[in-house]
Amino acid sequence: MGISPLIQKEKNLTHTIFGFLPDWEFVQSPPIRYDLLTHIGVFPFETDSLGNVSIPMTWPWTNFINEAHEEGIKILMTIVNFNPDQIRSIITNEEIKINLINEVVSIITIFNLDGIIVDFEALHDEDEGQPIVSFIRDLSLTIKSIDEELEVAFTTPAINWNNDWNFSALAEYCDFLFVMEYDFYGSWSEVTGPVAPLEGNFWNINITTSLLEDYQEVLISNSDKILLGFPYYGVHFISDENYPGAEVIEFVENPRYREIKKMTIGEYLWSDEFKTPWLRWTEEDWNQVWFDDSLSLAMKYDFAIDNGVKGIGIWALGYEGEYPELWNLLEDKFYDNASGIDDENSVPAEFKLMQNYPNPFNPSTTIKFTIYALSQWERNGVMVSLIIYNLLGQEAATLINERKQPGSYEIEFNAEDLPSGVYFYRLSFGKNSETKKMVLLR
């Protein structure tokens, strides 16, 4: 039996959900919720310095791909190389580049795959600009000439250390960029900290995505081409002290989520600074295990939704093991259960601030929100405020500051008198508050 082509099937998902599936996890037959994925990246199709491609273990994954295709999931081959010298040969030598592209086309065609995601990491600084852009351009033009529906994607780093990367140019030739929002701390770290800090006093997901020009330009022009990739693994350090940021004595490993769940030792803690959980215990020295769970990932998914990106990515499928909570979280955040029935008399059961629309905007945008019914709702309502702030935290406008009854509301914000830039709008209701970002672009 061969591999069947993709069956176009409408999925009840609000965003793209991409998961890498490494061959070392595939051979263990991990339980996969096809209803909660749009794309799977088969990993790895390794390429050498001559552009020759090797296949994953136990390939072809015929039954698996057929099942995924029947559920409308696109299967992308992941072309992989982490050697900077070999990558330079691949992307700058015309003969080698053509050889690799031809091999990619052959694999996609023979196995009815739906595209490619390129995972080239640790490039020489000089190759992070035009050389890699030119390679992706040539690859994309060739792939799209075969079938416009085939997808081309690229994994990008969270931090543009030397400002050599041109993420906007890469986005022009890709269907999406998979931003690797992880490995902020690892085997190289001198102090302890999380793999994927949402916030913090140093580099973190919020800073690299929202506040730096690197991705801000793409978010403004091509937000539908950004996937924020998050980890299903953590990092284990041995340190001299028991607090975050302690000096690292030894890097132990990157444990997978399922392995962390089975740890029976350690004190579970929550970092308000980084918005991630961690474990600690003492033997001869202190052990610190930093990781993401359903609570911290929920905050990261909300961050992705609030920034209006195409969706989220996962490294890696199978790392969750037999534990269902990470699948349940995807369902909670991205599965659309809407019935299409609007009950005008229903009272909202949640406090929710929606993303403004349009975004970016000029000069007006609409903000919608709901406030729920309290068990002892005051007769004349509860105070609600909706305030606009600039990047410095200064109040730019007050849209609402009055008592309101439970229900759904929308308000138009006209920023005609404000300069272009990034703004935040904060809704406060009782003890609840929520903040979202918007961009005024003239």
Coordinates of C-alpha atoms in Angstrom, one line a residue, residues 47-52 80-81 83-101 120 123 127 131-136 139:
T47 CA 21.4 16.4 4.4
D48 CA 25.2 16.2 4.0
S49 CA 27.6 18.7 2.6
L50 CA 26.9 17.5 -0.9
G51 CA 23.1 17.9 -0.7
N52 CA 22.5 14.2 -0.3
V80 CA 18.1 19.1 8.8
N81 CA 21.7 20.2 9.1
N83 CA 27.0 22.0 10.7
P84 CA 27.8 25.6 9.7
D85 CA 30.5 24.6 7.1
Q86 CA 28.2 22.1 5.5
I87 CA 25.3 24.6 5.4
R88 CA 27.5 27.1 3.7
S89 CA 28.3 24.6 1.0
I90 CA 24.7 23.7 0.5
I91 CA 23.3 27.2 0.2
T92 CA 26.2 28.8 -1.7
N93 CA 27.4 26.1 -4.1
E94 CA 25.0 26.0 -7.0
E95 CA 25.7 22.4 -7.9
I96 CA 25.1 21.2 -4.4
K97 CA 22.1 23.4 -3.9
I98 CA 20.5 22.0 -7.1
N99 CA 21.3 18.4 -6.0
L100 CA 19.5 19.0 -2.6
I101 CA 16.5 20.7 -4.2
F120 CA 19.3 24.7 9.4
L123 CA 24.9 29.1 10.5
D127 CA 25.3 33.2 5.9
P131 CA 22.8 33.6 1.4
I132 CA 20.0 31.7 3.3
V133 CA 17.3 34.0 1.9
S134 CA 18.5 33.2 -1.6
F135 CA 18.5 29.5 -0.9
I136 CA 15.0 29.6 0.5
L139 CA 13.8 26.2 -3.0

